[in-house]
XYZ file of C-alpha atoms in Angstrom:
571
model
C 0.000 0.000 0.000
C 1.450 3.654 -0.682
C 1.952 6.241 1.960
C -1.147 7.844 2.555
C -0.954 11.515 1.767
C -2.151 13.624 4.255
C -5.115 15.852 3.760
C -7.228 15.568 -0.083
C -4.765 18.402 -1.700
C -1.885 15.369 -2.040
C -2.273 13.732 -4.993
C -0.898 10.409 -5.765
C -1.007 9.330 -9.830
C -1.074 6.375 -11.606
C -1.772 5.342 -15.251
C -5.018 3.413 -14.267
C -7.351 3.842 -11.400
C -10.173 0.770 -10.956
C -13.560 1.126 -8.834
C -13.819 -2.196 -7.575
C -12.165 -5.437 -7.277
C -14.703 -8.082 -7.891
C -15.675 -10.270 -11.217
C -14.752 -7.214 -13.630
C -12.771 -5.057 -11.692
C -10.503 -7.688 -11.300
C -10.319 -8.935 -14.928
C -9.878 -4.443 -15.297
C -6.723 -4.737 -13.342
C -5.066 -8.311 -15.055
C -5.477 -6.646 -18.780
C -3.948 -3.244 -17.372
C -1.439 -4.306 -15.291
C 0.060 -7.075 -18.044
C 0.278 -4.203 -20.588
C 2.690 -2.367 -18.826
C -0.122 0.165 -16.659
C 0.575 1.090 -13.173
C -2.811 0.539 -11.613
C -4.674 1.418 -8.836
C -7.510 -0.585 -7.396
C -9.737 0.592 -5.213
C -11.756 -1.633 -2.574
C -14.405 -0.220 -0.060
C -14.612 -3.135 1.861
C -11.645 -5.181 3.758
C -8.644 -6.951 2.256
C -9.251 -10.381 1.537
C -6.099 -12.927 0.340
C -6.764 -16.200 -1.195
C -6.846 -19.233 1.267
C -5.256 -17.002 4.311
C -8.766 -15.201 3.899
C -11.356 -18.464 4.243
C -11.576 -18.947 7.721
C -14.960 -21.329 7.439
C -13.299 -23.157 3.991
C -12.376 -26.652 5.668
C -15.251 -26.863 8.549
C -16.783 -30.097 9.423
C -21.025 -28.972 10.090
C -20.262 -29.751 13.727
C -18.094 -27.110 13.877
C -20.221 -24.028 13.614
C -22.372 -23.212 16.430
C -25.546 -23.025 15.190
C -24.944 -25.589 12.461
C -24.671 -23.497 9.544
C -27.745 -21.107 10.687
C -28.415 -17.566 11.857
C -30.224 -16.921 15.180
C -33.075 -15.240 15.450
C -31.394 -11.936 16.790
C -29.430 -12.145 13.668
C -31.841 -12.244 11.253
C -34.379 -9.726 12.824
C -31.203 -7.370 12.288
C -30.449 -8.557 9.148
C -33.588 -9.026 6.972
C -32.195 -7.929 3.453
C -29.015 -9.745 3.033
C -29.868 -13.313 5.289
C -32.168 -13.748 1.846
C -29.374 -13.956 -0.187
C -28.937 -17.213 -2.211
C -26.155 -19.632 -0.109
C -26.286 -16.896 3.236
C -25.281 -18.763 6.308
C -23.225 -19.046 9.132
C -20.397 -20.346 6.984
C -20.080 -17.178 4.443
C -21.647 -14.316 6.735
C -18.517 -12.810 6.654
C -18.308 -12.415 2.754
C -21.669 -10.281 3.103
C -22.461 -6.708 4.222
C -24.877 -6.163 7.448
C -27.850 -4.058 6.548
C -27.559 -1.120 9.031
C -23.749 -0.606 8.068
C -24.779 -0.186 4.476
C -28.371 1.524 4.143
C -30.341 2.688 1.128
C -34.115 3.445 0.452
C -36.448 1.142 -0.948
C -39.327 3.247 -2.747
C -40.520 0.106 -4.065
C -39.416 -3.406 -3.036
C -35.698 -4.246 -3.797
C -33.646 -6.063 -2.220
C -29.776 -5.083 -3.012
C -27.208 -7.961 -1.852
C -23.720 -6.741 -1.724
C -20.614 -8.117 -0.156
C -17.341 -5.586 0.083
C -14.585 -6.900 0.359
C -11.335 -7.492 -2.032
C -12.719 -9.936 -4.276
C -16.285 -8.629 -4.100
C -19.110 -10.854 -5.465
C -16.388 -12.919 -6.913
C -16.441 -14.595 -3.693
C -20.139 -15.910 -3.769
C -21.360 -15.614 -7.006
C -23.221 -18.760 -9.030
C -20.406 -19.527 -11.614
C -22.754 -20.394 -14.444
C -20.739 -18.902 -17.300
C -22.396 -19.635 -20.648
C -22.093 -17.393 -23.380
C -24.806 -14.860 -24.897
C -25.852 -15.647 -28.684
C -26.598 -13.387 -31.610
C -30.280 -13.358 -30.405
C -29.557 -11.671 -26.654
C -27.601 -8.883 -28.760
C -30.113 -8.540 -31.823
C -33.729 -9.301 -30.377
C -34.340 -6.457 -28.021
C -34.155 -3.742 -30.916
C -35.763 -6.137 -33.716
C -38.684 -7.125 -31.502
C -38.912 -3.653 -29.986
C -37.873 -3.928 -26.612
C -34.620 -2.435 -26.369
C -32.088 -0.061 -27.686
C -29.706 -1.476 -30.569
C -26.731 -3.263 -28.988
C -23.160 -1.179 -30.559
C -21.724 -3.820 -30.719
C -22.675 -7.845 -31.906
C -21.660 -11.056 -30.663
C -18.721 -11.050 -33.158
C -17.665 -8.492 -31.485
C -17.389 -10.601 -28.172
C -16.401 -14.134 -29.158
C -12.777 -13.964 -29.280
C -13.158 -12.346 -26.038
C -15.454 -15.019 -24.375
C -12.485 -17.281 -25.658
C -9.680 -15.211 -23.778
C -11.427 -15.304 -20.635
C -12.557 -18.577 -20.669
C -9.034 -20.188 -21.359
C -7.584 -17.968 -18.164
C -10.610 -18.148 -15.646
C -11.185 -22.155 -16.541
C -14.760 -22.786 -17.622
C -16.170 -26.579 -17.791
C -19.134 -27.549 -20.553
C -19.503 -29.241 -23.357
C -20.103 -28.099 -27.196
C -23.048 -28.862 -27.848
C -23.938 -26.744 -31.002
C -27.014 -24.957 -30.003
C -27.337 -21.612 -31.842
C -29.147 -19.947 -28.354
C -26.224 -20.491 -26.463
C -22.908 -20.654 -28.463
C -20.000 -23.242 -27.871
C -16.866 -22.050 -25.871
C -13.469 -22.971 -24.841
C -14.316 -25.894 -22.153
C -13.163 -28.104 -20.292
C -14.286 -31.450 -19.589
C -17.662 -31.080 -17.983
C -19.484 -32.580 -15.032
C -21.769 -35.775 -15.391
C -24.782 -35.815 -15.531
C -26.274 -38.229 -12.587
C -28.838 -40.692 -14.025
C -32.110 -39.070 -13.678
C -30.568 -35.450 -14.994
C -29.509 -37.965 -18.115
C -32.972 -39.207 -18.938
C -34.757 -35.733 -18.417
C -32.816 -34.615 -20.706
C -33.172 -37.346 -23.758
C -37.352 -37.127 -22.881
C -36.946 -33.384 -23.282
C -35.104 -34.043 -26.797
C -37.426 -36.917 -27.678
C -40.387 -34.778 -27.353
C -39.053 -31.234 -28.056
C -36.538 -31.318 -30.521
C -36.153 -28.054 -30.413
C -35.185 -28.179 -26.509
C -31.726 -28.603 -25.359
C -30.808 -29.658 -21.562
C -27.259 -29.750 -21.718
C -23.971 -30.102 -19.078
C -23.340 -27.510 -17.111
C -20.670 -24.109 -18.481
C -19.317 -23.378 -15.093
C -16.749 -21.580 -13.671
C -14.870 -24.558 -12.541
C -11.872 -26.230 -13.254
C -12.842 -30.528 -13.930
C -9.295 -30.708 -15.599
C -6.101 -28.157 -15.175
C -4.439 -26.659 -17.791
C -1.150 -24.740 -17.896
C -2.698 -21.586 -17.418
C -4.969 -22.779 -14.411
C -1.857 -24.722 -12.572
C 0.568 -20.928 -13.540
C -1.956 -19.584 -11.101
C -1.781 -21.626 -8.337
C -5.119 -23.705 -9.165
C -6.224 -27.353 -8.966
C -8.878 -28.909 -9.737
C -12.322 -28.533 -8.503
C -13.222 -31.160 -5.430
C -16.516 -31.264 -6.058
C -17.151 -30.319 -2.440
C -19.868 -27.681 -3.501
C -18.906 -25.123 -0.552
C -17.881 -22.650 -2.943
C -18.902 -19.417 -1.364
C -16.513 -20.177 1.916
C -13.961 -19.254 -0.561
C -12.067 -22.347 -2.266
C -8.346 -23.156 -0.730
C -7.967 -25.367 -4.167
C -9.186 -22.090 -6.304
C -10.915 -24.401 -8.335
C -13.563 -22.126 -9.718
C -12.519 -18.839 -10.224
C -12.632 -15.829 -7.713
C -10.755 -12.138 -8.651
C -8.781 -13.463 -5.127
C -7.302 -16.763 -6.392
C -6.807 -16.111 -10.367
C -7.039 -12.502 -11.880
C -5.765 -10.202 -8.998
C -2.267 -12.505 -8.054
C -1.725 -12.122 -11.829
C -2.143 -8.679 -11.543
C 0.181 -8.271 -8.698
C 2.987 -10.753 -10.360
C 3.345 -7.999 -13.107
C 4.603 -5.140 -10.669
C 2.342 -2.716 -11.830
C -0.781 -3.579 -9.387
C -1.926 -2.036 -6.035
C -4.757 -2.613 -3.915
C -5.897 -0.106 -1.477
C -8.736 -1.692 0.311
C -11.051 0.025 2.841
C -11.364 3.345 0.354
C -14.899 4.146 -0.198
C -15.120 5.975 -3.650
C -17.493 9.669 -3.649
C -16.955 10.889 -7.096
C -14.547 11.174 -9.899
C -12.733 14.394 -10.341
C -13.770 15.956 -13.691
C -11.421 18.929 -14.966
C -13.337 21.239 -16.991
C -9.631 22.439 -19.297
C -8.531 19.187 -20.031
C -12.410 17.647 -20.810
C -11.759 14.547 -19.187
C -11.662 12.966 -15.552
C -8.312 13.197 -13.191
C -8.964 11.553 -10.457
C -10.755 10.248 -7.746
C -11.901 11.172 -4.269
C -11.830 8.510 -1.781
C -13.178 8.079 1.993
C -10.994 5.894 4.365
C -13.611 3.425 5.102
C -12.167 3.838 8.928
C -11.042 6.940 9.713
C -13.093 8.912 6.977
C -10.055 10.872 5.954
C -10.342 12.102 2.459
C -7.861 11.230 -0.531
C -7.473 11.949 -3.708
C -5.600 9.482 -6.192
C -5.199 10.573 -10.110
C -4.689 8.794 -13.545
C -5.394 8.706 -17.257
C -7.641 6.179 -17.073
C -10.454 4.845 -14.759
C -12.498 1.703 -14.674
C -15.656 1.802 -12.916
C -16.192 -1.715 -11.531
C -17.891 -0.819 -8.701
C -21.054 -3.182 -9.085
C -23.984 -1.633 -11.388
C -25.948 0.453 -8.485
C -22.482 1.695 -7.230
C -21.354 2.553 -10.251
C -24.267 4.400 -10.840
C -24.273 6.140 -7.247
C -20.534 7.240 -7.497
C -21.504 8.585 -11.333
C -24.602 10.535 -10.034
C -22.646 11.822 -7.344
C -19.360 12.949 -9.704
C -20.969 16.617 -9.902
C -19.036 19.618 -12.235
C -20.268 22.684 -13.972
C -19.870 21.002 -16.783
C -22.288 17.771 -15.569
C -24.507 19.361 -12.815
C -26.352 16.440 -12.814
C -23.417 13.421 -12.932
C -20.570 12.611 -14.962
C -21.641 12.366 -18.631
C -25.344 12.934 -17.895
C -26.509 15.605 -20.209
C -29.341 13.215 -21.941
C -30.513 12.637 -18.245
C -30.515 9.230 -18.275
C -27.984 8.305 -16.285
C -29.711 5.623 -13.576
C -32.313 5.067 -15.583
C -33.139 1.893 -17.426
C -32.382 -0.420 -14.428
C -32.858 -3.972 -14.905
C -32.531 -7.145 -13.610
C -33.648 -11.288 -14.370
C -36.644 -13.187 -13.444
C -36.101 -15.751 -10.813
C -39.678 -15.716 -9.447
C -40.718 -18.973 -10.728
C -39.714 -23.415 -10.268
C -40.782 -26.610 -10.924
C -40.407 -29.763 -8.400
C -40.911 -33.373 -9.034
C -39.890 -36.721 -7.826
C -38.642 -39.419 -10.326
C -39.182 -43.034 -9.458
C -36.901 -45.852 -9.986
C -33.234 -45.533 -10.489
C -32.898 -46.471 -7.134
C -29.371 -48.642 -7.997
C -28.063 -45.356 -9.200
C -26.375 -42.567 -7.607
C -23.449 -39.860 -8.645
C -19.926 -38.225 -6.953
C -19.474 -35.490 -4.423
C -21.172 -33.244 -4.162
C -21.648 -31.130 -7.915
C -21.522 -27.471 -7.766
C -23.023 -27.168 -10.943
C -26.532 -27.207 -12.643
C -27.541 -28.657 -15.744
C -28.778 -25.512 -18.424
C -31.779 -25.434 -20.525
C -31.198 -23.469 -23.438
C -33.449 -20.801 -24.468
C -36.162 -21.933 -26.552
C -38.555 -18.658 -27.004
C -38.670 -15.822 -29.206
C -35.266 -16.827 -31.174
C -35.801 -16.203 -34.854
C -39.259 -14.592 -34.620
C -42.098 -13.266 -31.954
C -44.304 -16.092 -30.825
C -45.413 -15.745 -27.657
C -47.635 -12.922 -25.592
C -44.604 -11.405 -23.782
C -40.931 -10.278 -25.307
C -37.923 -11.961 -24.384
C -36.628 -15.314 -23.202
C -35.479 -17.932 -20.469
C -32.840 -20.132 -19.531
C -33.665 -22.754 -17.589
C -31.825 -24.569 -14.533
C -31.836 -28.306 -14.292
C -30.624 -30.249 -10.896
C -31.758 -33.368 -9.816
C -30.630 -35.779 -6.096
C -31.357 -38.335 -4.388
C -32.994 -37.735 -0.873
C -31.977 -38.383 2.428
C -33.237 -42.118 2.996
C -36.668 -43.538 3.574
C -38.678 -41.753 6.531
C -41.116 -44.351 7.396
C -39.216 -46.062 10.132
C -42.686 -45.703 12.398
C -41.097 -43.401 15.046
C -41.216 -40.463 12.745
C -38.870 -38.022 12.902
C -36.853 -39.220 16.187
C -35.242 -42.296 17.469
C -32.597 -44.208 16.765
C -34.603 -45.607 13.385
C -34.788 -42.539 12.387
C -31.400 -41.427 12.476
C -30.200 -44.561 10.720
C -32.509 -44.252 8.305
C -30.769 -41.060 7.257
C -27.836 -42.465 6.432
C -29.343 -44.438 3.495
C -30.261 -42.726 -0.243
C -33.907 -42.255 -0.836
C -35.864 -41.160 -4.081
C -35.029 -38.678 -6.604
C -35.941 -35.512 -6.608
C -35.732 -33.164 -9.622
C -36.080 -28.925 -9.796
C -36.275 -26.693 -12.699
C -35.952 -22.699 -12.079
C -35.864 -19.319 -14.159
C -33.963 -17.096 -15.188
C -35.657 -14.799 -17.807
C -35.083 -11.665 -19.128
C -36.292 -8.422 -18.311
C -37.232 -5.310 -20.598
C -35.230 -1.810 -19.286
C -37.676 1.271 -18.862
C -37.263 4.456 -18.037
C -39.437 4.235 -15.417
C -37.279 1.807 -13.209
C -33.978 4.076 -12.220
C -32.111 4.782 -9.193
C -31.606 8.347 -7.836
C -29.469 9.830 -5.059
C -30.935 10.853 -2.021
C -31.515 14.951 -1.802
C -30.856 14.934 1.920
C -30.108 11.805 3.698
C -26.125 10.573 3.353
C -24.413 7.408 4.885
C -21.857 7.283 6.903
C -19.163 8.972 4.863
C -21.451 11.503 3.698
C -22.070 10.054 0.811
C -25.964 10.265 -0.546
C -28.059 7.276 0.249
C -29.378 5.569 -3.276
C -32.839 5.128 -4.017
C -34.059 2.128 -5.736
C -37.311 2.352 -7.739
C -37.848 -0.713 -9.485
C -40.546 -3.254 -10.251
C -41.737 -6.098 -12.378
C -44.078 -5.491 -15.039
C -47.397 -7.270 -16.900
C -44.393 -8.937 -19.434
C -42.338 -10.594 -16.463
C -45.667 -12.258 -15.241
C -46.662 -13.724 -18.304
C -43.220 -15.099 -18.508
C -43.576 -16.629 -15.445
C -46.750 -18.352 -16.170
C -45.665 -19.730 -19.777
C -42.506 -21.257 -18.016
C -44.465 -22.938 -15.034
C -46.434 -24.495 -17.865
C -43.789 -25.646 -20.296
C -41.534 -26.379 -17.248
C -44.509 -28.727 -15.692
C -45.310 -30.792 -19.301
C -41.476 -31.801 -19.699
C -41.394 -32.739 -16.251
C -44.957 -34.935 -17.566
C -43.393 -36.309 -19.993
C -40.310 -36.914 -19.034
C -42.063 -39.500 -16.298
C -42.131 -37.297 -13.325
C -44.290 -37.658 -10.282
C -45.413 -35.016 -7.676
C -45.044 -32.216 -10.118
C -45.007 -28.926 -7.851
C -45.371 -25.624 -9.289
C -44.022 -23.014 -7.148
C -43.791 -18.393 -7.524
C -42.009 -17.388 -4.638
C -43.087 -13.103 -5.219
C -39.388 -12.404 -4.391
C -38.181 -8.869 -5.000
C -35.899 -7.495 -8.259
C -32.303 -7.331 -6.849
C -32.009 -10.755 -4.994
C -31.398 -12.229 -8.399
C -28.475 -10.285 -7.768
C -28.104 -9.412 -11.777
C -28.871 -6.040 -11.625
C -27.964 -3.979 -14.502
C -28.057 -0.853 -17.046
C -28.462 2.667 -15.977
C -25.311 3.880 -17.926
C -26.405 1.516 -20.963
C -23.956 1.086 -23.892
C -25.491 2.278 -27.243
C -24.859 3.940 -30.744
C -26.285 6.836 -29.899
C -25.088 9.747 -27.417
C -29.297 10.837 -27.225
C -30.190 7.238 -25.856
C -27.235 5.712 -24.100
C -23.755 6.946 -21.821
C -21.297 4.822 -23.151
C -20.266 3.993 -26.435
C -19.346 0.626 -28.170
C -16.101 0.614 -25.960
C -17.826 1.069 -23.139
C -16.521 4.816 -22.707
C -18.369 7.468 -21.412
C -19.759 9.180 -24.448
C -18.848 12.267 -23.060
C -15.811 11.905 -21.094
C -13.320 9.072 -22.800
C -11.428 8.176 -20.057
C -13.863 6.409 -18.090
C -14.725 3.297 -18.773
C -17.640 1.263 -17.268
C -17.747 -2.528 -17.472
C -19.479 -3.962 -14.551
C -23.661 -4.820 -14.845
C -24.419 -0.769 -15.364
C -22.852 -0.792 -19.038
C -25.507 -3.456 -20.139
C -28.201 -2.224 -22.813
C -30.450 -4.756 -22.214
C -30.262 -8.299 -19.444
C -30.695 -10.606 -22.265
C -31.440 -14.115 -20.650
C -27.781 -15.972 -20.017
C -25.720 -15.556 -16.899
C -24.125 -12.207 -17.088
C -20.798 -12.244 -15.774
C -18.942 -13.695 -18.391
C -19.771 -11.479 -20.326
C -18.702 -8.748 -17.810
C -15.570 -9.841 -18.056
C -14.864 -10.176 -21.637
C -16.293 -6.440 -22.074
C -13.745 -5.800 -19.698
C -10.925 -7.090 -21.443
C -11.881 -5.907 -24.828
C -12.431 -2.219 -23.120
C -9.323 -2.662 -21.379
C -6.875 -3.671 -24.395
C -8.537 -1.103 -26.432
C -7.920 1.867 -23.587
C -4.070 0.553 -23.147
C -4.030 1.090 -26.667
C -5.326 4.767 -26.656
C -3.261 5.197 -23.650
C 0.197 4.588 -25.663
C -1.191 6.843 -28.377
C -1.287 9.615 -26.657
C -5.160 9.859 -26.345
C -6.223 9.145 -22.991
């Protein structure tokens, strides 16, 4: 870490300055840093190292005192983030607490955040597979979103650079929604998750259920084992943090790579309140930052900066980078600037149980989840709402037979547990969303946090298209369940909030146009063009694949294109 300079006059300057050290900011400071940039990153949260950093990684169940669970003191102070997908006693620590970190709801949202070095890269899902031509092209043909600036071909070669470094299992299986990458070998499918998936192509042959494209590494490669990483256990505790690093985190692949270059440093606890806009030069110079401890005020400055804060921060510390020149936020003169938030549909499963294959069963414990491809409004409009789905696929074998005649005590009981039951089988969304205006985020006019910094308010909601989704995938999801032979078929809306999807995006969209959109088809602010943003707020529309792939391949593109600028003289 530098010396700290005393009072915000000091200055300290670097080429590069990145907001954030999670999924993209770390792939922001990997790109930089190997092309010869001395970077800054900048964490609000707490350093975190890989391994040193996992305190709960290796625990036994036994071992935690409540088992894994919150109490109920806990959890009446904690409502927001104990909902999160995976919280628990075991990976508290890689989450905020709600009263340290307070915003305002004006409708329901529910914004899960962890801060720390790493970021989200800690916890996330993993599921890495690759938008098509249809997520980029469908939302302006079918008249739901702004034109993409850029295409897929634009992309591919960069899907391919990431996932050789980051290690990403699957399988090509030629399916135009959801294009072949670079893979390794993928996980097997268990028995049941085998014949779902040849009923589903025996009776929709237009319907692919296909391995998992995860984040994981089933088979090391030179690049994996060059950065300290084996392969995946299949011990499914992923967001403890992995001592093996075998799927990928910014703390075990792209920020050690970063640092091995000499060019990289990480100043954790620095909460970010605006960038620095000089109104002579027409571009940005720096960036004030709030000790996350003391609350001392610095200012850092460089050529370039990467906003990888996380969409709504990057959105908050943009609305709050004030000038003459941008009275309203960095680069806001159309006014859109946190508007167009969006998000993806999780509201909505399917359960079943699957008799037989009861002289089956499958290894460890897999992390991963088979994927349904997209199968709606691909080459033309044919249902009653825009958009598509992708659809996850898991199925297990239950804890053995209950009916030992004590029910659920005694020593019967117990044993019983210790025996495989039936098979169980889930289907869940993930659909896409359509970006209005009318769902934005705002600063606060008078109520700040802690470091004076304006609270954000979220308005955002679901609309009429995001229930009709939901209903034609609880159908569909229900008949191939039907026909695949399923029993007990359970169709379940859980009514959860936007934001615990925790896939929100847009609100400094990418687009041709400087009317309609903040950033242009290198993800530059149209109007200032040496700030990048890569993270969840650059996205024009959700589209209906896992996002953060693609995060991090607009990163790297952005990133080799800025370096290039950089050398020219231009940035």
């Amino acid at each position: 870490m530098p010396q700290e300079p005393q009072n915000a006059k000091d200055q300290f300057t670097y080429d590069a300055i990145v907001i954030g050290s999670g999924i993209s900011g770390g792939w922001a400071a990997k790109e930089l840093c190997e092309q010869g940039l001395k970077t800054l990153v900048l964490e609000r949260g707490r350093d975190v190292q890989h391994i040193k950093d996992y305190p709960t990684a290796t625990m036994d169940p036994w071992e935690f005192k409540h088992r894994g669970a919150m109490t109920k003191a806990f959890l009446d102070e904690n409502p927001l983030i104990s909902r999160a997908a995976g919280y628990g006693e075991d990976d508290a620590h890689f989450f905020v607490k709600d009263k340290d970190h307070p915003y305002i709801q004006e409708k329901p949202f529910d914004w899960i955040r962890g801060y720390q070095v790493g970021g989200k890269s800690l916890t996330w899902g993993r599921a890495c597979q690759r938008w098509s031509k249809f997520e980029f092209e469908n939302p302006a043909r079918f008249g739901y979103g702004i034109e993409w600036p850029i295409g897929y071909d634009d992309v591919a070669p960069w899907y391919s650079h990431v996932e050789k470094f980051i290690g990403v299992c699957g399988n090509k299986d030629g399916i135009e929604a959801m294009p072949d990458g670079e893979f390794l070998p993928p996980f097997d499918m268990n028995a049941v998750q085998e014949h779902i998936s040849n009923k589903i192509k025996e009776n929709y042959p237009d319907r692919h259920l296909v391995h998992a494209r995860w984040a994981h590494i089933t088979k090391p490669e030179q690049i994996h084992i060059d950065q300290g990483r084996v392969k995946c256990m299949a011990r499914n505790l992923c967001m403890r943090g992995c001592p093996f690093g075998g799927y990928f985190s910014s703390v075990s692949s792209t920020l050690p790579w970063a640092k091995k270059t000499g060019n990289l440093t990480i100043r954790p606890f620095s909460v970010v309140h605006s960038i620095i806009y000089d109104e002579k030069l027409g571009k940005a110079t720096g960036v004030k930052v709030i000790d996350t401890n003391t609350k001392a005020e610095f200012v850092y400055k460089a050529r370039i900066i990467f906003m990888n804060a996380s969409a709504l921060n990057t959105n908050l510390i943009l609305l709050n980078s004030k000038s003459e020149r941008f009275p309203n936020g960095l680069g806001n003169d159309n006014g859109l600037l946190g508007k167009y938030i969006a998000f993806q549909n999780y509201r909505a499963s399917v359960t079943a149980d699957m008799d037989g294959f009861l002289d089956r069963y499958y290894f460890g414990r897999n992390p991963t989840e088979l994927i349904l491809a997209n199968y709606r409004n691909l080459h033309k409009q044919e249902t009653d709402y825009k958009g598509g789905f992708t659809t996850f696929m898991g199925a297990y074998r239950n804890r053995g037979p209950k009916e030992t005649g004590e029910g659920e005590v005694g020593g019967a009981y117990k044993d019983s547990l210790t025996e495989p039951g039936g098979w169980s089988a889930y289907m869940y969304l993930q659909g896409e969303t359509i970006p209005k205006v009318s769902n934005h985020v705002r600063l606060s006019p008078d109520k700040k946090d802690q470091w004076g910094i304006p609270l954000l308010i979220t308005s955002v909601e679901y609309d009429e298209n995001d229930e009709r989704m939901i209903q034609d995938f609880l159908t569909q999801t229900a008949a191939m369940f039907e026909k695949a032979g399923c029993t007990n078929i359970q169709k379940h809306e859980n009514k959860q909030a936007p934001g615990l999807d925790i896939h929100e995006m847009g609100g400094v969209r990418m687009g041709k146009d400087p009317k309609t959109s903040l950033l242009n088809q290198w993800n530059q602010l149209h109007l200032c063009k040496n700030v990048f943003v890569t993270d969840g707020a650059c996205m024009a529309t959700t589209g209906n694949q896992s996002p953060s792939i693609l995060y991090m391949a607009l990163t790297a593109r952005a990133a080799t294109y800025a370096v290039g600028e950089f050398k020219k003289g231009n940035l």
